[in-house]
mmCIF file of C-alpha atoms in Angstrom:
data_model
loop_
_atom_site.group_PDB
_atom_site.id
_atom_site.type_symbol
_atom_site.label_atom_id
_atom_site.label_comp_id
_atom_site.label_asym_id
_atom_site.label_seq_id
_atom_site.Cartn_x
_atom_site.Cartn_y
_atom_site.Cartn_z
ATOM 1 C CA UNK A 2 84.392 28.707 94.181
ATOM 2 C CA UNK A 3 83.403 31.001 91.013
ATOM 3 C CA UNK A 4 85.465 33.412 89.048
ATOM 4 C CA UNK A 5 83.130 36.185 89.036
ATOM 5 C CA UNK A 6 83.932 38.344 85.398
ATOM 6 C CA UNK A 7 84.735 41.748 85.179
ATOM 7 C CA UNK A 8 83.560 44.572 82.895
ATOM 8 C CA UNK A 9 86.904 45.982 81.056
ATOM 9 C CA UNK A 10 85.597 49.037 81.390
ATOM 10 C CA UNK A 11 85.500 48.827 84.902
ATOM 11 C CA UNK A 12 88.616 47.859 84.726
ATOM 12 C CA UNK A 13 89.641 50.516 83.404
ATOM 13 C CA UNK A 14 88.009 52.891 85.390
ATOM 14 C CA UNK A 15 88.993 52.001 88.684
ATOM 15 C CA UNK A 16 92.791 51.614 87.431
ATOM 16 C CA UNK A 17 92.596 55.196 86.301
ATOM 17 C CA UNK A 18 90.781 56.743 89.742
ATOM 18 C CA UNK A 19 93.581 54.851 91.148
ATOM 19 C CA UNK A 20 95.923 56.885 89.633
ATOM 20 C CA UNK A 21 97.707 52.851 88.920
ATOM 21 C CA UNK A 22 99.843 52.195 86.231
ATOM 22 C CA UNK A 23 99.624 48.736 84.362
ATOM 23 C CA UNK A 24 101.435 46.381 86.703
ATOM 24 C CA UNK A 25 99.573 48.286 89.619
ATOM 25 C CA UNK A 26 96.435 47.298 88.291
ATOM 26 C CA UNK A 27 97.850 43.561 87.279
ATOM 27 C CA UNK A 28 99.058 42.344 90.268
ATOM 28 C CA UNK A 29 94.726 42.417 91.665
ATOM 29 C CA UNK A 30 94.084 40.560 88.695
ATOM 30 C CA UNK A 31 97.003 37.580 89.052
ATOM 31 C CA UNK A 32 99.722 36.300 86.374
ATOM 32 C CA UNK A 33 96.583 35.740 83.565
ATOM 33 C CA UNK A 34 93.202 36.457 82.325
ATOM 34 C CA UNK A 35 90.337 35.021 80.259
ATOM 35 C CA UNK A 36 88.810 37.681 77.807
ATOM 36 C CA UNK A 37 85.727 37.471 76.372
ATOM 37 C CA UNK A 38 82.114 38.722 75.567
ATOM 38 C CA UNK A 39 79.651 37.784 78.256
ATOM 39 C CA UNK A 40 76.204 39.853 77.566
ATOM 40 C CA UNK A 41 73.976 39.981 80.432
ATOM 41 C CA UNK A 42 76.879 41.329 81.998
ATOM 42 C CA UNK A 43 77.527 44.441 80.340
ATOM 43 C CA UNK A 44 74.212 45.204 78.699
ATOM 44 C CA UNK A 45 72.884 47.872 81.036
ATOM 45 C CA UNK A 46 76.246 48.688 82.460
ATOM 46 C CA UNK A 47 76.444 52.699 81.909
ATOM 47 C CA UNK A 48 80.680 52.626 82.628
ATOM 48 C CA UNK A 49 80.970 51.019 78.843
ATOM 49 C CA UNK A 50 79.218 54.205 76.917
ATOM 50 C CA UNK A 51 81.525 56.664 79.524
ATOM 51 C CA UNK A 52 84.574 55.100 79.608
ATOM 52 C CA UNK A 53 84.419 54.565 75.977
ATOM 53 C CA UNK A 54 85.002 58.607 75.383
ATOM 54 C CA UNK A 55 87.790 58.638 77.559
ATOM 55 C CA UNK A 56 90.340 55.471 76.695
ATOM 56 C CA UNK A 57 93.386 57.495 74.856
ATOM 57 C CA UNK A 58 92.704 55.534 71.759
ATOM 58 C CA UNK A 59 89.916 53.265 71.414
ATOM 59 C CA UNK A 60 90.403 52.514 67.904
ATOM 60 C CA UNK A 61 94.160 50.904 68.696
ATOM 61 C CA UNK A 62 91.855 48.634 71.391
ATOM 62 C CA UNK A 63 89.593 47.708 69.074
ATOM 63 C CA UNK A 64 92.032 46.758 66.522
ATOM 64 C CA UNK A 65 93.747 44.209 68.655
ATOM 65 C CA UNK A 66 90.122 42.375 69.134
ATOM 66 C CA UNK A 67 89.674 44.314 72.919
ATOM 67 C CA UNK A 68 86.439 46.090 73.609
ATOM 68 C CA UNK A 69 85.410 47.922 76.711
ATOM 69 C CA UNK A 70 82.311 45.643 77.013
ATOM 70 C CA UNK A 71 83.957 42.426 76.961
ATOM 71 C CA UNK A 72 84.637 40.911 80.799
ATOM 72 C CA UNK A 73 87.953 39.320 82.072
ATOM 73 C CA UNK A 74 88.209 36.640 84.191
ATOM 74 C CA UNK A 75 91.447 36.378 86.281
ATOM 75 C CA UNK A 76 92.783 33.320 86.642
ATOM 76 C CA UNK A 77 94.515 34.228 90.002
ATOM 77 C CA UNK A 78 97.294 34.283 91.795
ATOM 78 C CA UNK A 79 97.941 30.330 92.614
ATOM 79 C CA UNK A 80 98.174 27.334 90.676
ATOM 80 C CA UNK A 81 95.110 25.037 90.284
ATOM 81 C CA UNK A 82 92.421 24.337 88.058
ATOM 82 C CA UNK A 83 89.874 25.879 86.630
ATOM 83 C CA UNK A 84 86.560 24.204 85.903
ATOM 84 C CA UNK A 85 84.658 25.652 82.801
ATOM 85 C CA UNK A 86 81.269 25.099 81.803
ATOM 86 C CA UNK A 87 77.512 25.863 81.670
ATOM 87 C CA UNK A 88 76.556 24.566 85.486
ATOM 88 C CA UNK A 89 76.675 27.037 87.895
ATOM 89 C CA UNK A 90 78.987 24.695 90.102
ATOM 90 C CA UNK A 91 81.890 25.278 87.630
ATOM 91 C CA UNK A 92 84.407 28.062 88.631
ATOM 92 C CA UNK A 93 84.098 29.861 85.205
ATOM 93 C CA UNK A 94 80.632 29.853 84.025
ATOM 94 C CA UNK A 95 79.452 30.050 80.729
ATOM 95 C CA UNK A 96 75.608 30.273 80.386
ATOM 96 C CA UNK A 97 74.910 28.684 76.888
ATOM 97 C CA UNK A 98 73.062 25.388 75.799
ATOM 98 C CA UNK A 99 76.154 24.761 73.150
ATOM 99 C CA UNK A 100 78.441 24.838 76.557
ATOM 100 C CA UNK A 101 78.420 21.821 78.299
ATOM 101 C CA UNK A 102 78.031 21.298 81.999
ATOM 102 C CA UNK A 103 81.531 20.322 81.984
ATOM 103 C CA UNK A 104 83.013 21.584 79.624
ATOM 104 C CA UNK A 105 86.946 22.161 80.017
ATOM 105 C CA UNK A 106 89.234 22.544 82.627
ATOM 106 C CA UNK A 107 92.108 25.778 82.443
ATOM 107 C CA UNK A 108 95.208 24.076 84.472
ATOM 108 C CA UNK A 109 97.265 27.272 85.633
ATOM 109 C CA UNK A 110 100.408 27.433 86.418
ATOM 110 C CA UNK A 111 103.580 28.119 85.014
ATOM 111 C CA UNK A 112 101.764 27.588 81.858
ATOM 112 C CA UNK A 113 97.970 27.646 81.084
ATOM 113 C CA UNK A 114 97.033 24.166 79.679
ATOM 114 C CA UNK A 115 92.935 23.496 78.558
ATOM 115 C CA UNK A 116 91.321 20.541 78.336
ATOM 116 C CA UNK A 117 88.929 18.983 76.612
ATOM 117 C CA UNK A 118 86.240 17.366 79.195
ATOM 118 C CA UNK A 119 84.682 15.237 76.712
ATOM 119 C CA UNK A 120 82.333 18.106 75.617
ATOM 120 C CA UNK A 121 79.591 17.846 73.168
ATOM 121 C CA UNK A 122 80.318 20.827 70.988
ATOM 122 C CA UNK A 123 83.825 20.543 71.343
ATOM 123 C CA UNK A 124 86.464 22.705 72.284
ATOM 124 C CA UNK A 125 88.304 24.533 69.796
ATOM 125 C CA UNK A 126 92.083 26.683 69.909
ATOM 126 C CA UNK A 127 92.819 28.934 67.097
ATOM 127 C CA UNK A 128 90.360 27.488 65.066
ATOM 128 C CA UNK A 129 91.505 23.759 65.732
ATOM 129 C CA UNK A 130 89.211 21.353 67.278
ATOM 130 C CA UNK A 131 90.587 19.556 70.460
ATOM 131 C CA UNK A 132 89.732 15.915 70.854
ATOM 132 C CA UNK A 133 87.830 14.608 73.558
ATOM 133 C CA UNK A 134 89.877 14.746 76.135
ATOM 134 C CA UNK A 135 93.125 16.661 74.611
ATOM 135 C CA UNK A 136 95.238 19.127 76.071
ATOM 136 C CA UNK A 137 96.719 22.294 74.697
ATOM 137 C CA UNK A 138 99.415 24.339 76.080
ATOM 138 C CA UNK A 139 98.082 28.531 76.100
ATOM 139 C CA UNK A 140 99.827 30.920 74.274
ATOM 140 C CA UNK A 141 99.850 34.260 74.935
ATOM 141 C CA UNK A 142 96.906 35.730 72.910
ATOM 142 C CA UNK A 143 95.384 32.221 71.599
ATOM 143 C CA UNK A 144 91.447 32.106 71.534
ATOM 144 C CA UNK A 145 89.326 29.364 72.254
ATOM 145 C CA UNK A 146 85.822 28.435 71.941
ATOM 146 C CA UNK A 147 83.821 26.888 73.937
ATOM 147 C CA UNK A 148 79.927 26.872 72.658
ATOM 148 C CA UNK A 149 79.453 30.263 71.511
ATOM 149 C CA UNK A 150 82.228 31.850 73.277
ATOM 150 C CA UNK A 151 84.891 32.803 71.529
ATOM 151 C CA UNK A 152 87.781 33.294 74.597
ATOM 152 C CA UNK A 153 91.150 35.242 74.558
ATOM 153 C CA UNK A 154 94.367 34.285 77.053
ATOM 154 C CA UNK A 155 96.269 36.918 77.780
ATOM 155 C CA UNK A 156 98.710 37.995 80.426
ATOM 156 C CA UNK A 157 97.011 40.395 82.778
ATOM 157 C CA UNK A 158 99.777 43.045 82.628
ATOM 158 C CA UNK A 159 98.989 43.153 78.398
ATOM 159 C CA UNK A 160 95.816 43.488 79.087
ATOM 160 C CA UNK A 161 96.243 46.349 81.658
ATOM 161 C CA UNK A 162 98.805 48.499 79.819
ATOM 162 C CA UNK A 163 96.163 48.013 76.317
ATOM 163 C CA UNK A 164 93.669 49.320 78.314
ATOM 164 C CA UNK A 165 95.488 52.337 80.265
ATOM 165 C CA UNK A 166 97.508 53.270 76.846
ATOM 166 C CA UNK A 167 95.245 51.753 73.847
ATOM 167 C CA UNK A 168 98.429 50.661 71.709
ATOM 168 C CA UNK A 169 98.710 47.507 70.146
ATOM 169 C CA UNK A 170 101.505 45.867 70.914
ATOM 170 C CA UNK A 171 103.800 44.774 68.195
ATOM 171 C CA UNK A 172 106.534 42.216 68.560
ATOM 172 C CA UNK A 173 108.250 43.128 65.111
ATOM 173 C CA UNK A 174 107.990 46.482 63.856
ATOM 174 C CA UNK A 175 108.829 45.617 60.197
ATOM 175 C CA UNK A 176 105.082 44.067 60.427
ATOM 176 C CA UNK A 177 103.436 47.726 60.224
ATOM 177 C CA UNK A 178 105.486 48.043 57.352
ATOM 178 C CA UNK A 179 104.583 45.053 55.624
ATOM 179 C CA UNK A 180 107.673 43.839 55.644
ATOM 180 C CA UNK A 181 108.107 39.814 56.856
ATOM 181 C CA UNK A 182 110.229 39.547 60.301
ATOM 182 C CA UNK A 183 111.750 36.686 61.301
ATOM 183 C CA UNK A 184 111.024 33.368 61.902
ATOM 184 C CA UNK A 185 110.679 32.631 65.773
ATOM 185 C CA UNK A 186 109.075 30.105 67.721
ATOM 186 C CA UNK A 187 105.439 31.394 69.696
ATOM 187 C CA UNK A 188 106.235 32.417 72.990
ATOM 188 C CA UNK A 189 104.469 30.415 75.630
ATOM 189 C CA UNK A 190 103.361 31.394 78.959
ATOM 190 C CA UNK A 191 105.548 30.387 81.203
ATOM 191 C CA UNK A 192 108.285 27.150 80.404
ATOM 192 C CA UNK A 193 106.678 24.091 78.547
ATOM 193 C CA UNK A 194 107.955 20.962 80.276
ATOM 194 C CA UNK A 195 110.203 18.389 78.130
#
């Protein structure tokens, strides 16, 4: 099957020749995307250095850990799963020794759940190390590493409207100001089952 990755850049560039907004652009890439560096795919790409001058405020994008040379993956449209790894018969391939060949599996759907395929390196969330075999509900923004990928989730309409407007978002405003907000539980994508 194969999830080919896309240059944010390119992203960005054919949402703006579009003359889309950011749920314009979203609804090609599905509910959710994977964000992350991927090198051999951007390193001769000239749309990076171009686009680069153009985003409305790059330094905003680069503050919320978003470059133009990263790739997305989209997760798509439909519920299923999503076979990560290092061998070229996965649907998200990562080509690195410290990935496995099977790696982990992304279960989409209302939610985005990974799993832990018994990898050799492990598979990590926000730092934590899944066991062999684990699963971990997404949040919205949570990385994960797999190898030497370090992986964002994020909800392909964020993505789009960081791109197009280069604003952070910001759930609370009182954290600009330094000020603690309230206590709230992380928003999930999509309902967690009881």
């Amino acid at each position: 099957m194969g999830f080919h990755p896309r240059v944010l850049s390119r992203l960005f560039g054919n949402a703006v020749e579009g003359r889309m907004d950011a749920v314009q652009a979203a609804e090609k890439l599905g509910r959710f995307v994977v964000v992350g560096h991927l090198p051999d795919q951007v390193s001769a790409d000239p749309a990076v250095v171009t686009h680069s001058k153009v985003v409305p405020n790059i330094r905003a994008l680069h503050g919320v850990g978003v470059h133009l040379d990263m790739v997305c993956w989209s997760l798509g449209v439909q519920a299923g799963d999503i076979k990560v790894g290092r061998e070229s018969s996965n649907d998200l391939v990562l080509p690195d020794v410290r990935v496995s060949h099977r790696h982990a599996c992304l279960h989409v759907g209302d939610q985005v759940v990974l799993e832990d395929l018994a990898s050799s390196s492990g598979t990590w969330v926000n730092g934590q190390q899944l066991a062999s075999g684990e699963k971990r509900v997404l949040q919205e923004n949570d990385t994960f590493s797999l190898g030497g990928f370090e992986l964002r989730i994020l909800p392909s309409v964020q993505l789009m409207e960081m791109l197009l407007n280069a604003r952070p978002p910001v759930a609370d405003p009182r954290q600009l100001q330094g000020t603690p907000g309230p206590t709230k539980q992380p928003h999930t994508m999509g309902q967690v089952s009881p």
